[in-house]
Every structure is written in structure tokens, then in C-alpha cells.
Coordinates of C-alpha atoms and ligand atoms in Angstrom, one line a residue:
X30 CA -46.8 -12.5 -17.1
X31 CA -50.3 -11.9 -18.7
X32 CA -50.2 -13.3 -22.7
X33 CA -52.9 -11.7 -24.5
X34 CA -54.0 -13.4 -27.1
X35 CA -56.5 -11.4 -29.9
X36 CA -59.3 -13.2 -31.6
X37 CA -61.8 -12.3 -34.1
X38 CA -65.1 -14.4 -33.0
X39 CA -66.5 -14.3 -36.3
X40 CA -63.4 -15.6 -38.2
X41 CA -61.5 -17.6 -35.2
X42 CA -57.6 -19.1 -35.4
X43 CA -57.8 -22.5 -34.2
X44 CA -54.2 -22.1 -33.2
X45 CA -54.8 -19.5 -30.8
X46 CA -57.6 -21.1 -29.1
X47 CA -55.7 -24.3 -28.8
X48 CA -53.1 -22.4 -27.4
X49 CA -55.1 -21.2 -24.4
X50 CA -57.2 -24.5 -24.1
X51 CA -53.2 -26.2 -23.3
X52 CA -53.1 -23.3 -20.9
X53 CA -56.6 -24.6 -19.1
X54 CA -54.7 -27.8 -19.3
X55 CA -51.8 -27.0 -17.4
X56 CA -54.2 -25.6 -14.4
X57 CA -53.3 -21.9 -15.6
X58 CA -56.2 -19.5 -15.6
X59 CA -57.4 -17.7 -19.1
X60 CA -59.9 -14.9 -19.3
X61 CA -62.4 -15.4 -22.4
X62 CA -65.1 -13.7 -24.2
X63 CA -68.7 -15.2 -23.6
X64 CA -71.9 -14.0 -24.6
X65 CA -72.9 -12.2 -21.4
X66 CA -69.6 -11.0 -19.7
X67 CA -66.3 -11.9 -20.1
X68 CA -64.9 -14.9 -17.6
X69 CA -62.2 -15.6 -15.5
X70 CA -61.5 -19.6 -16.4
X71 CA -59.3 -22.5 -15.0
X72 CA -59.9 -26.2 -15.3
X73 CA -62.9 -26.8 -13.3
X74 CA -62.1 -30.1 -12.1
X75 CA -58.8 -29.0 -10.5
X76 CA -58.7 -28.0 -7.0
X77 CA -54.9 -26.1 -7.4
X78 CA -56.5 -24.4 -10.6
X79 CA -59.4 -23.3 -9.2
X80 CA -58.2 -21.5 -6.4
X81 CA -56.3 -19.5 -8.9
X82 CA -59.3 -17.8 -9.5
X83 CA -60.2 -16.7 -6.6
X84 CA -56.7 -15.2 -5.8
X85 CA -56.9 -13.3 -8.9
X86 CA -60.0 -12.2 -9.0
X87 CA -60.1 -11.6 -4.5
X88 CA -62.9 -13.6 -4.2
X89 CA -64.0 -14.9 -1.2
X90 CA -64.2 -18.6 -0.7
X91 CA -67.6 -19.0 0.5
X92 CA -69.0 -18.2 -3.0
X93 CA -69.4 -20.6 -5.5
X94 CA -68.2 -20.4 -9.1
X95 CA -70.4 -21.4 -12.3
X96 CA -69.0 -24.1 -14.0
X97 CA -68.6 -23.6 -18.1
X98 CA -69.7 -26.7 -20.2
X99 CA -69.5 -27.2 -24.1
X100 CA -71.9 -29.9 -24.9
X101 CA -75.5 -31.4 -22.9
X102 CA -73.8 -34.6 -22.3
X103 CA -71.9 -32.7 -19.3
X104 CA -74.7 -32.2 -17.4
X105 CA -75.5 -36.0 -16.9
X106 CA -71.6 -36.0 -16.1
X107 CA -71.9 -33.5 -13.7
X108 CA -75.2 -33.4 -12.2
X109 CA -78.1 -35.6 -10.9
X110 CA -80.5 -34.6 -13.6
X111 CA -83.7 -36.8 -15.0
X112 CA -84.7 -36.8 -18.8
X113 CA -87.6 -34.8 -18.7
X114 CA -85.9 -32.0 -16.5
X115 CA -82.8 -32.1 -19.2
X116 CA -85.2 -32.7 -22.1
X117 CA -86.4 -29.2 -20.6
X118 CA -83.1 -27.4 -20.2
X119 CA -82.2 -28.3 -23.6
X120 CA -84.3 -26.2 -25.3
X121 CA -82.1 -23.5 -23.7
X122 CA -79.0 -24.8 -24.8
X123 CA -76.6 -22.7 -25.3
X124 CA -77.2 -19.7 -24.1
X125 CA -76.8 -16.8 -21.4
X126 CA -78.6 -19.6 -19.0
X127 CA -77.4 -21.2 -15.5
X128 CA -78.7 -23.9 -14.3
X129 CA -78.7 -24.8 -10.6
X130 CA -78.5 -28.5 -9.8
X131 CA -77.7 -31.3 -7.7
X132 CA -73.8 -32.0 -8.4
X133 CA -71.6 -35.5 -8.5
X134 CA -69.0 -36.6 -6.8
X135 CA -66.5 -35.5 -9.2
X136 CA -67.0 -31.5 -9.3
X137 CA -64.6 -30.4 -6.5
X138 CA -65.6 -28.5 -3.8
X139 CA -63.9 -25.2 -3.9
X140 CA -65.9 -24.8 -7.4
X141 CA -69.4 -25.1 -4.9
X142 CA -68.1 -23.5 -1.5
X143 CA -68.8 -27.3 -0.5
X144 CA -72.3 -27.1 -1.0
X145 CA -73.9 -30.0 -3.0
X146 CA -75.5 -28.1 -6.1
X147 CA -73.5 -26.8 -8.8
X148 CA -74.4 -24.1 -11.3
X149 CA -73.6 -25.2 -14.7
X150 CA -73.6 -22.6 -17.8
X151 CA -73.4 -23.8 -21.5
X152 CA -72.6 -20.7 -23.2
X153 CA -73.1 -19.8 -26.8
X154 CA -70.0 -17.6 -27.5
X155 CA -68.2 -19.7 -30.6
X156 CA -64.7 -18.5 -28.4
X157 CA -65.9 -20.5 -25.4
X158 CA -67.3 -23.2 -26.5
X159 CA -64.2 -23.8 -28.5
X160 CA -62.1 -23.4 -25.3
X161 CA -64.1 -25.9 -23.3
X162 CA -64.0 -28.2 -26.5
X163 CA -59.8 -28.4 -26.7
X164 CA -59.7 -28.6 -22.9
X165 CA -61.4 -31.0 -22.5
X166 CA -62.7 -30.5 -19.3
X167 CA -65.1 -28.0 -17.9
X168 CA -64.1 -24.8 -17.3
X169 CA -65.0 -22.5 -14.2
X170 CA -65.7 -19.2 -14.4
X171 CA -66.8 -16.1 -12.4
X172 CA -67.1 -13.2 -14.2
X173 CA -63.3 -11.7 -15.1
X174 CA -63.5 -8.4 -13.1
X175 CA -61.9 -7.9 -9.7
X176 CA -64.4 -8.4 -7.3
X177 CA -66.7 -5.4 -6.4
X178 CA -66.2 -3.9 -10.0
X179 CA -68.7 -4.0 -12.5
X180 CA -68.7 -6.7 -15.0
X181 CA -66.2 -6.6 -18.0
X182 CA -68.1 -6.1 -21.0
X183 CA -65.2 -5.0 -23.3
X184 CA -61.5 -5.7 -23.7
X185 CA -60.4 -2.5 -21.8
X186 CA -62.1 -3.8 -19.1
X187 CA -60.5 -7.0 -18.5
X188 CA -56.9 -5.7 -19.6
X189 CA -57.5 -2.9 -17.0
X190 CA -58.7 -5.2 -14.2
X191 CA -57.1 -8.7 -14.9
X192 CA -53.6 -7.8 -16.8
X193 CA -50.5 -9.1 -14.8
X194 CA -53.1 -11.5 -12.5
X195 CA -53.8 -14.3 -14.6
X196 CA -51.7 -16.6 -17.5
X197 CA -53.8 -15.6 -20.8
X198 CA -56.3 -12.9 -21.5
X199 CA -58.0 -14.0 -24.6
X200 CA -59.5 -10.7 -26.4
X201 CA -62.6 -10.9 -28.7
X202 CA -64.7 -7.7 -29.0
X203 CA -68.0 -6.8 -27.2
X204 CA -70.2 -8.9 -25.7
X205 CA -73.8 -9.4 -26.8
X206 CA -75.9 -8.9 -23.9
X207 CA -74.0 -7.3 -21.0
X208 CA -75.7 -8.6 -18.4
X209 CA -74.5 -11.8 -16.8
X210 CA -76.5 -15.0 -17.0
X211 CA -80.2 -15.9 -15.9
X212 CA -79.8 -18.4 -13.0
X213 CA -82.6 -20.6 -12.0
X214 CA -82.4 -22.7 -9.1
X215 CA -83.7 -26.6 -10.1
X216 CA -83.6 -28.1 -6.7
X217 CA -86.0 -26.5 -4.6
X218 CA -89.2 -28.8 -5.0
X219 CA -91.1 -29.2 -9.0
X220 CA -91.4 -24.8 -9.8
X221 CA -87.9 -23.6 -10.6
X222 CA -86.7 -20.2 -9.0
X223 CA -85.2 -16.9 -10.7
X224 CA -81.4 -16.3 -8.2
X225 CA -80.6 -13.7 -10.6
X226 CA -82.5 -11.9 -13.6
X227 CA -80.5 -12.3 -16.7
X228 CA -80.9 -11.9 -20.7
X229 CA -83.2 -14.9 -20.6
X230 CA -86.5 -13.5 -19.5
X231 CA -89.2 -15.1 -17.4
X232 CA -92.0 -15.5 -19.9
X233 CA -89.0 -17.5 -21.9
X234 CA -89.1 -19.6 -19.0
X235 CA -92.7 -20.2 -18.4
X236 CA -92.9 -21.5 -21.8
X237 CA -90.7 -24.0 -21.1
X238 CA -91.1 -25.1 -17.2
X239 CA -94.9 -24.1 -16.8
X240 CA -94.4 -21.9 -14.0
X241 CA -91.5 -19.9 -12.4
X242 CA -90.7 -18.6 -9.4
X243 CA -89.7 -15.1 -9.1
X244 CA -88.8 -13.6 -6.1
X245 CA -89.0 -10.3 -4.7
X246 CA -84.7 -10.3 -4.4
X247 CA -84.5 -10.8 -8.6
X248 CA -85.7 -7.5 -8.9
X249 CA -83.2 -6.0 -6.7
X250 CA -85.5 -4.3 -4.4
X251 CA -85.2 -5.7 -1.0
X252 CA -82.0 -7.3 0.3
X253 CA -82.6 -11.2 0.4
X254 CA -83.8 -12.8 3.4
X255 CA -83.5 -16.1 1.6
X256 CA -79.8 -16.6 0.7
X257 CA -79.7 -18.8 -2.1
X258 CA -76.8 -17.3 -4.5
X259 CA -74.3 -16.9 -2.0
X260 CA -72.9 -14.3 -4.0
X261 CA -75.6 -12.4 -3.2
X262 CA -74.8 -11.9 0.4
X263 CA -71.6 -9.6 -0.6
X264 CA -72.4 -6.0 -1.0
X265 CA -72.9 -5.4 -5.1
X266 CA -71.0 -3.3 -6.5
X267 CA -71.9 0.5 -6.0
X268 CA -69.8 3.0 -8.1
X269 CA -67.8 5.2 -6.0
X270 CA -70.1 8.4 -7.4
X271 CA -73.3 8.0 -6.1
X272 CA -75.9 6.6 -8.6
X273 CA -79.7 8.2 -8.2
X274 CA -82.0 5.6 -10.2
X275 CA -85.2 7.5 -12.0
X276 CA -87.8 4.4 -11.6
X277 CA -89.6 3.8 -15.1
X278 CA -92.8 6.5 -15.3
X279 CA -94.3 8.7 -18.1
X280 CA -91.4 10.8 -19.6
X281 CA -93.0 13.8 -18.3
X282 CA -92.5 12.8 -14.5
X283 CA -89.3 11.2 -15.1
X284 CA -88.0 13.9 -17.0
X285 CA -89.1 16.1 -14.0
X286 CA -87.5 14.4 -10.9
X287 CA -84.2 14.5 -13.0
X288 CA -84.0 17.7 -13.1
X289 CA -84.9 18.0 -9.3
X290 CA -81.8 15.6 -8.6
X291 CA -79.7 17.5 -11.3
X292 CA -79.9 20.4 -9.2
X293 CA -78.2 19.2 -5.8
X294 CA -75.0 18.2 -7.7
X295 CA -72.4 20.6 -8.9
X296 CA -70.9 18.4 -11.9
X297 CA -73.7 15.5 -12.6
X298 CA -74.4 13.4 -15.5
X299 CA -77.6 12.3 -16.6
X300 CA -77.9 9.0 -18.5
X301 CA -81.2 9.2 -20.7
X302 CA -83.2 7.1 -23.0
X303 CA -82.8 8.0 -26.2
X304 CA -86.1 9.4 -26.7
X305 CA -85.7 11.9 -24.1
X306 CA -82.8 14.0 -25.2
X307 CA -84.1 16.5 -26.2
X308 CA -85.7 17.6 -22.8
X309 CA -81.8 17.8 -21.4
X310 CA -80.1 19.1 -24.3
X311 CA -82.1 22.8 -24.0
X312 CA -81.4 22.6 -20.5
X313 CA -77.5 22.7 -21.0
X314 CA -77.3 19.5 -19.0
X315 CA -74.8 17.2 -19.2
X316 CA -76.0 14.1 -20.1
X317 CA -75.1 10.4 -22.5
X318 CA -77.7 8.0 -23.8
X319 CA -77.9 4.6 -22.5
X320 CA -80.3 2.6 -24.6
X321 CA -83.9 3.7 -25.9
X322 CA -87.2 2.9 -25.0
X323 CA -87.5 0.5 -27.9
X324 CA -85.1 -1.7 -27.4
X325 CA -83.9 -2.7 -23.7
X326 CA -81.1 -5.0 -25.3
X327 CA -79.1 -2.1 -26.2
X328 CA -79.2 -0.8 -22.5
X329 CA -78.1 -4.0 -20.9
X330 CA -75.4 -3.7 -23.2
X331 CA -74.2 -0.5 -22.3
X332 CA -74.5 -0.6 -18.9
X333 CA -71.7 -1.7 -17.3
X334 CA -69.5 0.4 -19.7
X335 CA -71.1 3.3 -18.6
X336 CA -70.9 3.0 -14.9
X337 CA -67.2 2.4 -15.5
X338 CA -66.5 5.3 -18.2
X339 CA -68.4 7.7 -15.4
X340 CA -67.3 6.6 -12.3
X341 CA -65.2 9.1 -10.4
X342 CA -65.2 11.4 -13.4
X343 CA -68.4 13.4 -12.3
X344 CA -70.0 13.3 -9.3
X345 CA -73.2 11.8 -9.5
X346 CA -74.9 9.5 -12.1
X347 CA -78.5 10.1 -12.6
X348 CA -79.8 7.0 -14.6
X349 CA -83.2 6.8 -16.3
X350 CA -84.9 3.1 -15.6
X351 CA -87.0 1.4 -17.9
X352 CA -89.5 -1.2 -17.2
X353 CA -89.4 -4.4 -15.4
X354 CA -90.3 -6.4 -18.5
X355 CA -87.7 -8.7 -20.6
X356 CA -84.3 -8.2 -20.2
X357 CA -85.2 -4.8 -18.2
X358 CA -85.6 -6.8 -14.8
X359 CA -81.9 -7.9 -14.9
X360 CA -81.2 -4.4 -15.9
X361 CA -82.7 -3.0 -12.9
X362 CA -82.0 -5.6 -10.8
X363 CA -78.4 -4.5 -11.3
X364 CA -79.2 -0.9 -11.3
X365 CA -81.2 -0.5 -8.3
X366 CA -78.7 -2.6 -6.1
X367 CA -75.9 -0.1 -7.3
X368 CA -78.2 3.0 -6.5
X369 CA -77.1 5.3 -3.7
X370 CA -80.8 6.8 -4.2
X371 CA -84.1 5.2 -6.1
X372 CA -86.6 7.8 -6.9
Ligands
TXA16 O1 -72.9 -14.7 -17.4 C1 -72.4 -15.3 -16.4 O2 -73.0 -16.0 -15.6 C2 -70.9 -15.0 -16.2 C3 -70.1 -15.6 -17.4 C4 -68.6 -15.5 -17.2 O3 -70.5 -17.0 -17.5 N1 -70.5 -15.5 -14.9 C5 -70.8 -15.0 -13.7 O4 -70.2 -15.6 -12.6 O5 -71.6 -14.0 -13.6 P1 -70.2 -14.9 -11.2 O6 -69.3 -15.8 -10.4 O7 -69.9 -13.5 -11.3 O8 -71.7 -15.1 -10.7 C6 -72.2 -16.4 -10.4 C7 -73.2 -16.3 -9.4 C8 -72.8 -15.9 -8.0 O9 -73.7 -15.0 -7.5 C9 -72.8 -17.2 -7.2 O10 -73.0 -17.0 -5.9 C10 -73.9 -18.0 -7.9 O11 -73.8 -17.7 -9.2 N2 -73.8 -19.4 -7.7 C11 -72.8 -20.2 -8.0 N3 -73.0 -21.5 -7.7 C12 -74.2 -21.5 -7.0 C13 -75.0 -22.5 -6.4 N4 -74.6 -23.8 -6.3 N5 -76.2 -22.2 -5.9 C14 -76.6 -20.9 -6.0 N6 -75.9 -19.9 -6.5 C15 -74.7 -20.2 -7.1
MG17 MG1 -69.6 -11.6 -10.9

């Protein structure tokens, strides 16, 4: 049975902690809190623990996990990495950042779906990084939500989607960004490459690696010819209520086409920017905010939650976009490959 264990981040119990570290220990799989989304964990360099995960989480085996990491030592344990590059990286460290590199010997290879890079994550959550510290080994982790459901960025989430599947579900609170982890792909020639937009954005990355590669797949408008994340090859989720996307324009034409989609639905919702409800609420519309035009963090927060809280409640979702700037790319990335409908 599923122990759940209840922590306050800000004030953590050792005890506790060490309890579910023993747990990683004895190849048992614990669900934690990190900064982006919460994670599905076992001991990364155990091949029996590993494929706990994917059982739980019905994962198929040909996609690769990210392995969790508490200190910058374990990437010269784990990867084939020079100064400079890690001198680089670094800077980055830790933080809602993957890092795709060549991998050693030692990293099994159900973690990599037996390729030969590995993506390696040092996360900033204090909960995780104590949990990697007491278990002394890394820890892999996709994110803790059965597969094809949005990630879990709150408690209720993982209790509804992991409870009875796994050893330990370690609760503690929100997350702080919502949207899972930048990846960038280190082994494809001297420019690194954007897999999947994340809360690190790319200017963040130009500063530090000179130039990036971003391709036309991060922002979630074509399917990718070039399979690099595996993951990517599996259909997204898509809610079961169809999602219509509003791409980002002037509030006037945004404002308009919702209301043309509003009108072929008998029971929609309409997920606005703050700033623009007051062109629903004299409309007798139903709608929720979902962040504001000043500040994109607060959307990527609340976007998983509210494609869970709506889905099969209504039925349809009619989202307003924002721009693809910051942490809006990985917002949209997610939101246009959920979209039954981009207008
Ligand atoms: O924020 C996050 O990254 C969260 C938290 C729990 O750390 N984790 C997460 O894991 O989002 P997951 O498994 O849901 O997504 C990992 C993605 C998958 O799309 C996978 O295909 C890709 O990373 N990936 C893993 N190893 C890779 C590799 N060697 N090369 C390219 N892509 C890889
Ligand atoms: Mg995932």
C-alpha cells in the first residue's frame, strides 16, 4: 500500500525525508515534490527499481527517463562532460534544467531506452535535493502522472493518479513553475538544441552557451520530423473536451474569435487573461482566469490544474495564448499540442 508522507518544504522533518530516501534504498518507488512537476522516483542505478516506474506510471519502454542528481560532481560520475562545457552548465545549477549528455557505463539502460545519452536534472526543490542526498544514489524520475495525463502540479493530482501504484507519495504543496523542465540536447555538434521549452528561457541560454538552437518542434507547432526526445513521438496529452487555442493578438481580435468559438458549444468555458474579463463577464459567459498578461509565470503555473479541473466537466475549453516569449514558449508548446483547434 501507498504511505503518504506530508512535508512542509519550507520547514522540512529530516525524519520523514530519511524515511522515504531508505525507501529509494530498498528499490521502492516515491513520488516527490520538485520545482517544476512532481516526480515519480526509484533508485536510478537499479535496473529492478527502475522498471517500477514504468509499470506504475504505463510507460512505454522505449522512452527514456531523466535521471535526478543532488550535487555537480554527478555529472562527471555520470556523464562524459569537459570543464568548460560543465563550467557552463553550472551556472544553471540547480534548477528546472535538463541536460542531455553522453552517459557512462554505469547508468543502466532501461533509465536511457539503451541509447547512449542520458538526461540528467539537478533540481532546486529543498525536498528533492534532500531525497537524492540520504539516498545516496541518483534518483529517476518521469513526471508522477499516469501517462497521457497532464502533469501533477498539486497534491490532488498525484494522490488521484499515483495512490495504491507506488510505495511512498511524499506531499509538499504547489509547485513553482508548472511546466516541466527546459531540456537541451549537448551532443549534437558545439550549438546546443531546445528538445522541450521549459521555465528556463532561451535568451537565459544564449547568455550562457553563445547561441541556441531552437527548433520549429519546441514550439509545438509542427509534429517533429527529427525525433530527438523520444517522448515526443507519443501522442501528448489532449484533454478529453476539446481545447480551441486563441493564438496571442491584440485583445480586440482575440476577444472576438472567442466569442465566435463560444457560440458552437452549448456548455463552454473560456480561460482568459486577466486583463480581459471584463469583455466576458457582460456577455454572461462562462469563463476562469488563467494568468495575466503581466506575468506568464502565473499561467504556466496554473495550467495543468486547469485542464484537469475542466476536463469532462464542460464541453469545450477555449484558452487565450500569450506570446512566445519567456516562459510563454513552454506554455504554448504544451498548449498547442493539446489543442483540438488553434485559431
Ligand atoms: O521537470 C521535469 O523534467 C520533470 C521533473 C519530475 O523532473 N520530469 C519530466 O520527466 O518531465 P518526463 O519523463 O515526463 O519527461 C522527460 C522527457 C521525455 O520526453 C523523454 O523522452 C526525454 O525527456 N528524454 C529522456 N532522456 C532523453 C535522452 N537521452 N535524449 C533525449 N530526450 C530524452
Ligand atoms: Mg511527462
Amino acid at each position: 500500500e501507498t504511505k503518504v508522507i506530508e512535508v512542509d518544504p519550507l520547514n522540512i522533518e529530516e525524519e520523514k525525508i530519511k524515511e522515504a530516501a531508505q525507501a529509494i534504498k530498498e528499490d521502492k518507488t516515491v513520488v516527490f515534490p520538485t520545482e517544476t512537476v512532481y516526480g515519480l522516483g526509484a533508485n536510478g542505478l537499479s535496473e529492478n527499481a527502475v522498471r517500477k516506474i514504468f509499470k506504475a506510471k504505463g510507460r512505454p519502454y522505449d522512452n527514456p527517463l531523466i535521471l535526478h542528481v543532488a550535487n555537480v560532481r554527478s555529472f562527471l560520475e555520470y556523464t562524459y562532460i569537459s570543464y568548460t562545457l560543465l563550467e557552463k552548465i553550472e551556472r544553471l545549477l540547480p534548477g528546472p534544467i535538463t541536460f542531455v549528455l553522453k552517459k557512462r557505463e554505469i547508468v543502466p539502460n532501461i533509465v536511457t531506452a539503451g541509447k547512449d545519452t542520458i538526461a540528467l536534472r539537478m533540481p532546486a526543490h529543498p525536498v528533492a535535493l534532500k531525497l537524492i542526498e540520504y539516498a545516496e544514489v541518483p534518483i529517476a524520475a518521469p513526471s508522477a502522472n499516469v501517462s497521457g495525463k497532464p502533469s501533477p502540479t498539486m497534491a490532488e493530482h498525484v494522490l488521484k493518479d499515483m495512490f495504491g501504484k507506488v510505495d511512498y507519495i511524499i506531499v509538499g504543496g504547489k509547485v513553482e513553475f508548472g511546466v516541466e523542465s527546459t531540456i537541451i540536447d549537448l551532443t549534437q555538434g558545439k550549438i546546443p538544441i531546445i528538445l522541450r521549452p521549459g521555465p528556463i528561457p532561451p535568451e537565459k541560454l544564449k547568455e550562457i552557451f553563445g547561441d541556441i538552437i531552437i527548433p520549429d518542434f519546441a514550439y509545438g507547432k509542427i509534429e517533429p520530423d527529427y525525433i530527438k526526445s523520444p517522448g515526443m513521438k507519443y501522442r501528448h496529452y489532449a484533454p478529453n473536451t476539446p481545447v480551441i487555442l486563441v493564438e496571442h493578438d491584440d485583445v480586440d481580435t482575440m476577444v472576438k474569435k472567442v466569442l465566435e468559438e463560444v457560440k458552437n458549444y452549448n456548455n463552454p468555458i473560456v480561460l482568459c487573461l486577466k486583463e480581459h474579463v471584463g469583455y466576458y463577464k457582460d456577455h454572461n459567459i462562462n469563463f476562469d482566469t488563467i494568468g495575466s498578461e503581466a506575468n506568464y509565470y502565473e499561467f504556466a503555473v496554473k495550467l495543468f490544474e486547469m485542464l484537469r479541473k475542466y476536463d469532462e466537466k464542460i464541453d469545450a475549453m477555449i484558452i487565450e495564448g500569450i506570446e512566445d516569449k519567456g516562459i510563454g514558449i513552454a506554455v504554448m508548446n504544451r498548449l498547442r499540442k493539446a489543442s483540438y483547434k488553434i485559431v
